[in-house]
Amino acid sequence: MSRKRVAVLISGRGSNMAALIEAAKDKSYPAEIVLVLSNKADAGGLITARDSGIATEVVDHASFGKDRAAFDAAMQKVLEAHRIDIVCLAGFMRLLSPGFVGLWQNRMLNIHPALLPAFKGLDTHKRALEAGAKTHGATVHFVVPEMDAGPIIMQGAVAVRDDDTEKSLAARVLAVEHRIYPEALRLVAEHRVRVVDGRCLINGAPVPDAETLMAQS
Ligand code: GRF
């Protein structure tokens, strides 16, 4: 089976992008990262991508003003030019139009720094601490038009410590993100994920569950 061609969409430092690039260096990994696309020319992750010899493109949202559809169409053109099979959002800070999302149904993944459906949106670590959550973590899910919704492919959990700060909690969750995103992409690239009634069913060998991941963190 040929490796799936993946584009990673970023807006910032791109540490999840780097984790995907690292995983895909292994020739037996079922996906290759062939494109990193950013909506910001100064995204730090673009440098990392170029250093790894990966094609980069910038579609600057600012030059499209409020015309979200035109921005999405420009991105779609780039994705088609690179013959992309799967899109991974990794700290991509733009809302996408339903039309664009529909084109990538069950082929576009996102990583969110919380155990969805808890703590959708921003400042997830701060809010988890304020809520007194004892378990926190990260979620990889398929993208649907509603933000931070969509079928959950994989989650990883960390125990919240009494002395955690936003920074310390974020660091432990980020380590989990870097572990689960490549694993989730592997499952999708291997066609092992089926979406049934809004839930992901995973075929084949068992994947690490939240408890295992928590024990490791
Ligand atoms: C990550 O915490 C990710 O979960 C969220 O945005 C952050 C991006 O970080 N969607 P990085 O650019 O991958 O380092």
PDB file of C-alpha atoms and ligand atoms in Angstrom:
ATOM      1  CA  MET A   1       0.000   0.000   0.000  1.00  0.00           C
ATOM      2  CA  SER A   2       1.451   3.387  -0.935  1.00  0.00           C
ATOM      3  CA  ARG A   3       2.044   5.901   1.806  1.00  0.00           C
ATOM      4  CA  LYS A   4      -0.607   8.573   2.232  1.00  0.00           C
ATOM      5  CA  ARG A   5       0.418  12.101   1.291  1.00  0.00           C
ATOM      6  CA  VAL A   6      -0.141  14.374   4.282  1.00  0.00           C
ATOM      7  CA  ALA A   7      -0.247  18.160   4.629  1.00  0.00           C
ATOM      8  CA  VAL A   8       0.210  19.662   8.082  1.00  0.00           C
ATOM      9  CA  LEU A   9      -1.464  23.042   8.594  1.00  0.00           C
ATOM     10  CA  ILE A  10       0.137  25.307  11.190  1.00  0.00           C
ATOM     11  CA  SER A  11       0.041  28.865  12.476  1.00  0.00           C
ATOM     12  CA  GLY A  12       2.863  28.797  15.023  1.00  0.00           C
ATOM     13  CA  ARG A  13       5.797  26.902  16.490  1.00  0.00           C
ATOM     14  CA  GLY A  14       4.801  23.536  15.021  1.00  0.00           C
ATOM     15  CA  SER A  15       5.934  21.090  17.692  1.00  0.00           C
ATOM     16  CA  ASN A  16       3.129  18.668  16.785  1.00  0.00           C
ATOM     17  CA  MET A  17       4.106  19.081  13.141  1.00  0.00           C
ATOM     18  CA  ALA A  18       7.665  18.161  14.128  1.00  0.00           C
ATOM     19  CA  ALA A  19       6.396  15.029  15.920  1.00  0.00           C
ATOM     20  CA  LEU A  20       4.534  13.980  12.767  1.00  0.00           C
ATOM     21  CA  ILE A  21       7.587  14.643  10.608  1.00  0.00           C
ATOM     22  CA  GLU A  22       9.733  12.592  12.977  1.00  0.00           C
ATOM     23  CA  ALA A  23       7.321   9.634  12.937  1.00  0.00           C
ATOM     24  CA  ALA A  24       7.061   9.733   9.158  1.00  0.00           C
ATOM     25  CA  LYS A  25      10.843   9.482   8.735  1.00  0.00           C
ATOM     26  CA  ASP A  26      10.355   5.774   9.284  1.00  0.00           C
ATOM     27  CA  LYS A  27       9.735   4.317   5.818  1.00  0.00           C
ATOM     28  CA  SER A  28       7.330   1.780   7.280  1.00  0.00           C
ATOM     29  CA  TYR A  29       5.098   4.550   8.643  1.00  0.00           C
ATOM     30  CA  PRO A  30       1.968   4.606   6.440  1.00  0.00           C
ATOM     31  CA  ALA A  31       2.037   8.346   5.773  1.00  0.00           C
ATOM     32  CA  GLU A  32       4.585  10.870   4.534  1.00  0.00           C
ATOM     33  CA  ILE A  33       4.526  14.573   5.313  1.00  0.00           C
ATOM     34  CA  VAL A  34       4.833  16.191   1.905  1.00  0.00           C
ATOM     35  CA  LEU A  35       3.638  19.707   2.700  1.00  0.00           C
ATOM     36  CA  VAL A  36       3.513  22.159   5.579  1.00  0.00           C
ATOM     37  CA  LEU A  37       1.043  24.964   4.951  1.00  0.00           C
ATOM     38  CA  SER A  38       0.779  28.038   7.137  1.00  0.00           C
ATOM     39  CA  ASN A  39      -1.578  30.994   7.184  1.00  0.00           C
ATOM     40  CA  LYS A  40       1.255  33.089   8.625  1.00  0.00           C
ATOM     41  CA  ALA A  41       4.574  33.699   6.896  1.00  0.00           C
ATOM     42  CA  ASP A  42       6.379  34.041  10.229  1.00  0.00           C
ATOM     43  CA  ALA A  43       5.196  30.747  11.760  1.00  0.00           C
ATOM     44  CA  GLY A  44       8.233  29.217  13.456  1.00  0.00           C
ATOM     45  CA  GLY A  45       7.273  25.748  12.276  1.00  0.00           C
ATOM     46  CA  LEU A  46       7.980  26.719   8.664  1.00  0.00           C
ATOM     47  CA  ILE A  47      11.698  26.875   9.448  1.00  0.00           C
ATOM     48  CA  THR A  48      11.640  23.429  11.055  1.00  0.00           C
ATOM     49  CA  ALA A  49       9.783  22.048   8.038  1.00  0.00           C
ATOM     50  CA  ARG A  50      12.228  23.570   5.550  1.00  0.00           C
ATOM     51  CA  ASP A  51      15.163  22.250   7.580  1.00  0.00           C
ATOM     52  CA  SER A  52      13.608  18.798   7.237  1.00  0.00           C
ATOM     53  CA  GLY A  53      13.426  19.214   3.458  1.00  0.00           C
ATOM     54  CA  ILE A  54       9.643  19.430   3.363  1.00  0.00           C
ATOM     55  CA  ALA A  55       7.808  21.696   0.916  1.00  0.00           C
ATOM     56  CA  THR A  56       6.222  24.710   2.570  1.00  0.00           C
ATOM     57  CA  GLU A  57       3.529  27.092   1.398  1.00  0.00           C
ATOM     58  CA  VAL A  58       1.978  30.192   2.925  1.00  0.00           C
ATOM     59  CA  VAL A  59      -1.612  31.219   2.273  1.00  0.00           C
ATOM     60  CA  ASP A  60      -1.880  34.465   4.190  1.00  0.00           C
ATOM     61  CA  HIS A  61      -5.406  34.806   5.558  1.00  0.00           C
ATOM     62  CA  ALA A  62      -4.950  38.566   6.003  1.00  0.00           C
ATOM     63  CA  SER A  63      -4.777  39.123   2.256  1.00  0.00           C
ATOM     64  CA  PHE A  64      -8.292  37.663   1.893  1.00  0.00           C
ATOM     65  CA  GLY A  65      -9.905  40.057   4.383  1.00  0.00           C
ATOM     66  CA  LYS A  66     -13.230  38.677   5.560  1.00  0.00           C
ATOM     67  CA  ASP A  67     -13.626  36.416   2.537  1.00  0.00           C
ATOM     68  CA  ARG A  68     -13.239  33.074   4.297  1.00  0.00           C
ATOM     69  CA  ALA A  69     -14.459  31.107   1.277  1.00  0.00           C
ATOM     70  CA  ALA A  70     -11.746  32.625  -0.933  1.00  0.00           C
ATOM     71  CA  PHE A  71      -9.089  31.822   1.686  1.00  0.00           C
ATOM     72  CA  ASP A  72     -10.293  28.229   1.906  1.00  0.00           C
ATOM     73  CA  ALA A  73     -10.400  27.950  -1.896  1.00  0.00           C
ATOM     74  CA  ALA A  74      -6.790  29.149  -2.079  1.00  0.00           C
ATOM     75  CA  MET A  75      -5.762  26.518   0.462  1.00  0.00           C
ATOM     76  CA  GLN A  76      -7.682  23.831  -1.413  1.00  0.00           C
ATOM     77  CA  LYS A  77      -5.824  24.748  -4.592  1.00  0.00           C
ATOM     78  CA  VAL A  78      -2.481  24.284  -2.841  1.00  0.00           C
ATOM     79  CA  LEU A  79      -3.570  20.977  -1.305  1.00  0.00           C
ATOM     80  CA  GLU A  80      -4.697  19.706  -4.695  1.00  0.00           C
ATOM     81  CA  ALA A  81      -1.454  20.815  -6.338  1.00  0.00           C
ATOM     82  CA  HIS A  82       0.437  18.662  -3.835  1.00  0.00           C
ATOM     83  CA  ARG A  83      -1.984  15.731  -4.282  1.00  0.00           C
ATOM     84  CA  ILE A  84      -2.775  15.595  -0.580  1.00  0.00           C
ATOM     85  CA  ASP A  85      -4.699  12.623   0.836  1.00  0.00           C
ATOM     86  CA  ILE A  86      -4.938  13.623   4.506  1.00  0.00           C
ATOM     87  CA  VAL A  87      -4.773  17.014   6.262  1.00  0.00           C
ATOM     88  CA  CYS A  88      -3.523  17.388   9.837  1.00  0.00           C
ATOM     89  CA  LEU A  89      -4.300  20.622  11.654  1.00  0.00           C
ATOM     90  CA  ALA A  90      -1.582  21.280  14.208  1.00  0.00           C
ATOM     91  CA  GLY A  91      -2.047  24.582  15.984  1.00  0.00           C
ATOM     92  CA  PHE A  92      -3.808  26.019  12.936  1.00  0.00           C
ATOM     93  CA  MET A  93      -5.651  29.041  14.310  1.00  0.00           C
ATOM     94  CA  ARG A  94      -8.255  29.721  11.625  1.00  0.00           C
ATOM     95  CA  LEU A  95     -11.845  28.566  11.504  1.00  0.00           C
ATOM     96  CA  LEU A  96     -12.581  26.673   8.304  1.00  0.00           C
ATOM     97  CA  SER A  97     -15.751  27.026   6.244  1.00  0.00           C
ATOM     98  CA  PRO A  98     -18.243  24.132   6.227  1.00  0.00           C
ATOM     99  CA  GLY A  99     -17.707  23.730   2.479  1.00  0.00           C
ATOM    100  CA  PHE A 100     -13.971  23.221   2.891  1.00  0.00           C
ATOM    101  CA  VAL A 101     -14.450  20.906   5.878  1.00  0.00           C
ATOM    102  CA  GLY A 102     -16.916  18.864   3.806  1.00  0.00           C
ATOM    103  CA  LEU A 103     -14.304  18.300   1.100  1.00  0.00           C
ATOM    104  CA  TRP A 104     -12.068  16.678   3.711  1.00  0.00           C
ATOM    105  CA  GLN A 105     -14.648  14.700   5.656  1.00  0.00           C
ATOM    106  CA  ASN A 106     -12.922  11.945   7.647  1.00  0.00           C
ATOM    107  CA  ARG A 107      -9.612  12.948   6.017  1.00  0.00           C
ATOM    108  CA  MET A 108      -8.848  16.024   8.155  1.00  0.00           C
ATOM    109  CA  LEU A 109      -7.561  15.603  11.721  1.00  0.00           C
ATOM    110  CA  ASN A 110      -7.057  18.101  14.516  1.00  0.00           C
ATOM    111  CA  ILE A 111      -5.325  17.936  17.867  1.00  0.00           C
ATOM    112  CA  HIS A 112      -6.880  19.717  20.819  1.00  0.00           C
ATOM    113  CA  PRO A 113      -5.157  20.165  24.204  1.00  0.00           C
ATOM    114  CA  ALA A 114      -7.985  18.805  26.387  1.00  0.00           C
ATOM    115  CA  LEU A 115     -10.047  15.679  26.828  1.00  0.00           C
ATOM    116  CA  LEU A 116     -12.964  16.577  24.566  1.00  0.00           C
ATOM    117  CA  PRO A 117     -15.814  17.219  24.902  1.00  0.00           C
ATOM    118  CA  ALA A 118     -14.480  19.014  27.995  1.00  0.00           C
ATOM    119  CA  PHE A 119     -12.731  22.348  27.517  1.00  0.00           C
ATOM    120  CA  LYS A 120     -13.365  23.179  23.882  1.00  0.00           C
ATOM    121  CA  GLY A 121     -11.797  26.438  22.729  1.00  0.00           C
ATOM    122  CA  LEU A 122      -8.807  28.306  24.103  1.00  0.00           C
ATOM    123  CA  ASP A 123      -6.928  28.395  27.450  1.00  0.00           C
ATOM    124  CA  THR A 124      -7.707  24.763  28.128  1.00  0.00           C
ATOM    125  CA  HIS A 125      -5.003  24.211  30.772  1.00  0.00           C
ATOM    126  CA  LYS A 126      -5.989  27.279  32.763  1.00  0.00           C
ATOM    127  CA  ARG A 127      -9.636  26.255  32.651  1.00  0.00           C
ATOM    128  CA  ALA A 128      -8.881  22.651  33.640  1.00  0.00           C
ATOM    129  CA  LEU A 129      -6.941  23.903  36.669  1.00  0.00           C
ATOM    130  CA  GLU A 130      -9.689  26.355  37.619  1.00  0.00           C
ATOM    131  CA  ALA A 131     -12.297  23.607  37.341  1.00  0.00           C
ATOM    132  CA  GLY A 132     -10.258  21.375  39.621  1.00  0.00           C
ATOM    133  CA  ALA A 133     -10.071  18.631  37.008  1.00  0.00           C
ATOM    134  CA  LYS A 134      -8.079  15.644  38.256  1.00  0.00           C
ATOM    135  CA  THR A 135      -7.470  14.285  34.772  1.00  0.00           C
ATOM    136  CA  HIS A 136      -6.605  16.335  31.724  1.00  0.00           C
ATOM    137  CA  GLY A 137      -5.092  15.536  28.377  1.00  0.00           C
ATOM    138  CA  ALA A 138      -5.316  15.808  24.628  1.00  0.00           C
ATOM    139  CA  THR A 139      -7.608  14.609  21.845  1.00  0.00           C
ATOM    140  CA  VAL A 140      -7.100  13.852  18.179  1.00  0.00           C
ATOM    141  CA  HIS A 141     -10.379  14.060  16.294  1.00  0.00           C
ATOM    142  CA  PHE A 142     -11.774  14.365  12.801  1.00  0.00           C
ATOM    143  CA  VAL A 143     -12.692  17.920  11.890  1.00  0.00           C
ATOM    144  CA  VAL A 144     -16.353  18.852  11.446  1.00  0.00           C
ATOM    145  CA  PRO A 145     -17.745  22.351  10.882  1.00  0.00           C
ATOM    146  CA  GLU A 146     -18.345  22.880  14.611  1.00  0.00           C
ATOM    147  CA  MET A 147     -15.112  23.824  16.395  1.00  0.00           C
ATOM    148  CA  ASP A 148     -13.444  21.152  18.567  1.00  0.00           C
ATOM    149  CA  ALA A 149     -16.238  18.708  17.875  1.00  0.00           C
ATOM    150  CA  GLY A 150     -16.034  15.731  15.534  1.00  0.00           C
ATOM    151  CA  PRO A 151     -15.445  12.018  16.059  1.00  0.00           C
ATOM    152  CA  ILE A 152     -12.667  11.275  18.539  1.00  0.00           C
ATOM    153  CA  ILE A 153      -9.870   9.128  17.139  1.00  0.00           C
ATOM    154  CA  MET A 154      -7.538   8.988  20.134  1.00  0.00           C
ATOM    155  CA  GLN A 155      -7.032  10.563  23.545  1.00  0.00           C
ATOM    156  CA  GLY A 156      -4.186  10.629  26.019  1.00  0.00           C
ATOM    157  CA  ALA A 157      -4.552  11.599  29.652  1.00  0.00           C
ATOM    158  CA  VAL A 158      -2.355  13.007  32.396  1.00  0.00           C
ATOM    159  CA  ALA A 159      -3.117  13.231  36.090  1.00  0.00           C
ATOM    160  CA  VAL A 160      -3.401  16.822  37.317  1.00  0.00           C
ATOM    161  CA  ARG A 161      -1.096  17.458  40.280  1.00  0.00           C
ATOM    162  CA  ASP A 162      -1.985  19.709  43.199  1.00  0.00           C
ATOM    163  CA  ASP A 163       1.021  21.921  42.509  1.00  0.00           C
ATOM    164  CA  ASP A 164       0.516  22.129  38.743  1.00  0.00           C
ATOM    165  CA  THR A 165       0.713  25.504  37.063  1.00  0.00           C
ATOM    166  CA  GLU A 166      -0.659  26.238  33.628  1.00  0.00           C
ATOM    167  CA  LYS A 167       2.886  25.882  32.321  1.00  0.00           C
ATOM    168  CA  SER A 168       3.720  22.570  33.985  1.00  0.00           C
ATOM    169  CA  LEU A 169       0.391  21.051  32.980  1.00  0.00           C
ATOM    170  CA  ALA A 170       0.751  22.296  29.403  1.00  0.00           C
ATOM    171  CA  ALA A 171       4.195  20.708  29.160  1.00  0.00           C
ATOM    172  CA  ARG A 172       2.954  17.277  30.252  1.00  0.00           C
ATOM    173  CA  VAL A 173      -0.054  17.473  27.936  1.00  0.00           C
ATOM    174  CA  LEU A 174       2.165  18.542  25.034  1.00  0.00           C
ATOM    175  CA  ALA A 175       4.318  15.443  25.532  1.00  0.00           C
ATOM    176  CA  VAL A 176       1.146  13.366  25.254  1.00  0.00           C
ATOM    177  CA  GLU A 177       0.106  15.273  22.121  1.00  0.00           C
ATOM    178  CA  HIS A 178       3.398  14.412  20.464  1.00  0.00           C
ATOM    179  CA  ARG A 179       2.792  10.752  21.199  1.00  0.00           C
ATOM    180  CA  ILE A 180      -0.853  10.409  20.202  1.00  0.00           C
ATOM    181  CA  TYR A 181      -0.915  12.509  17.026  1.00  0.00           C
ATOM    182  CA  PRO A 182       1.440  10.228  15.082  1.00  0.00           C
ATOM    183  CA  GLU A 183      -0.443   7.182  16.395  1.00  0.00           C
ATOM    184  CA  ALA A 184      -3.812   8.597  15.381  1.00  0.00           C
ATOM    185  CA  LEU A 185      -2.529   9.530  11.918  1.00  0.00           C
ATOM    186  CA  ARG A 186      -1.175   6.009  11.554  1.00  0.00           C
ATOM    187  CA  LEU A 187      -4.614   4.537  12.245  1.00  0.00           C
ATOM    188  CA  VAL A 188      -6.280   6.813   9.704  1.00  0.00           C
ATOM    189  CA  ALA A 189      -3.595   6.234   7.058  1.00  0.00           C
ATOM    190  CA  GLU A 190      -3.969   2.479   7.537  1.00  0.00           C
ATOM    191  CA  HIS A 191      -7.750   2.770   7.045  1.00  0.00           C
ATOM    192  CA  ARG A 192      -8.332   1.353  10.496  1.00  0.00           C
ATOM    193  CA  VAL A 193     -10.755   4.062  11.612  1.00  0.00           C
ATOM    194  CA  ARG A 194     -14.443   3.772  10.753  1.00  0.00           C
ATOM    195  CA  VAL A 195     -16.875   6.503  11.695  1.00  0.00           C
ATOM    196  CA  VAL A 196     -20.205   5.059  12.800  1.00  0.00           C
ATOM    197  CA  ASP A 197     -22.909   7.316  14.257  1.00  0.00           C
ATOM    198  CA  GLY A 198     -20.364  10.021  15.030  1.00  0.00           C
ATOM    199  CA  ARG A 199     -18.001   7.645  16.848  1.00  0.00           C
ATOM    200  CA  CYS A 200     -14.690   6.250  15.636  1.00  0.00           C
ATOM    201  CA  LEU A 201     -14.406   2.483  15.707  1.00  0.00           C
ATOM    202  CA  ILE A 202     -10.857   1.174  15.447  1.00  0.00           C
ATOM    203  CA  ASN A 203     -10.132  -2.051  13.573  1.00  0.00           C
ATOM    204  CA  GLY A 204      -7.220  -4.351  14.139  1.00  0.00           C
ATOM    205  CA  ALA A 205      -4.709  -4.556  16.943  1.00  0.00           C
ATOM    206  CA  PRO A 206      -5.548  -2.699  20.148  1.00  0.00           C
ATOM    207  CA  VAL A 207      -4.225   0.826  20.444  1.00  0.00           C
ATOM    208  CA  PRO A 208      -2.922   2.330  23.694  1.00  0.00           C
ATOM    209  CA  ASP A 209      -5.877   3.419  25.782  1.00  0.00           C
ATOM    210  CA  ALA A 210      -6.049   6.446  28.021  1.00  0.00           C
ATOM    211  CA  GLU A 211      -5.114   4.473  31.114  1.00  0.00           C
ATOM    212  CA  THR A 212      -1.985   3.069  29.518  1.00  0.00           C
ATOM    213  CA  LEU A 213      -0.993   6.509  28.337  1.00  0.00           C
ATOM    214  CA  MET A 214      -1.613   7.946  31.775  1.00  0.00           C
ATOM    215  CA  ALA A 215       0.567   5.308  33.374  1.00  0.00           C
ATOM    216  CA  GLN A 216       3.350   6.223  30.972  1.00  0.00           C
ATOM    217  CA  SER A 217       3.191   9.965  31.528  1.00  0.00           C
TER     218      SER A 217
HETATM  219  C1  GRF B   1      -1.116  22.463  20.665  1.00  0.00           C
HETATM  220  O1  GRF B   1      -1.294  22.528  22.045  1.00  0.00           O
HETATM  221  C2  GRF B   1      -2.333  21.904  20.006  1.00  0.00           C
HETATM  222  O2  GRF B   1      -3.000  20.964  20.780  1.00  0.00           O
HETATM  223  C3  GRF B   1      -3.190  23.121  19.807  1.00  0.00           C
HETATM  224  O3  GRF B   1      -2.296  24.144  19.511  1.00  0.00           O
HETATM  225  C4  GRF B   1      -1.016  23.854  20.048  1.00  0.00           C
HETATM  226  C5  GRF B   1      -0.052  23.883  18.910  1.00  0.00           C
HETATM  227  O4  GRF B   1       1.266  23.694  19.346  1.00  0.00           O
HETATM  228  N1  GRF B   1      -4.185  22.886  18.801  1.00  0.00           N
HETATM  229  P1  GRF B   1       2.396  23.353  18.303  1.00  0.00           P
HETATM  230  O5  GRF B   1       2.393  24.473  17.272  1.00  0.00           O
HETATM  231  O6  GRF B   1       2.068  22.031  17.681  1.00  0.00           O
HETATM  232  O7  GRF B   1       3.656  23.331  19.083  1.00  0.00           O
END
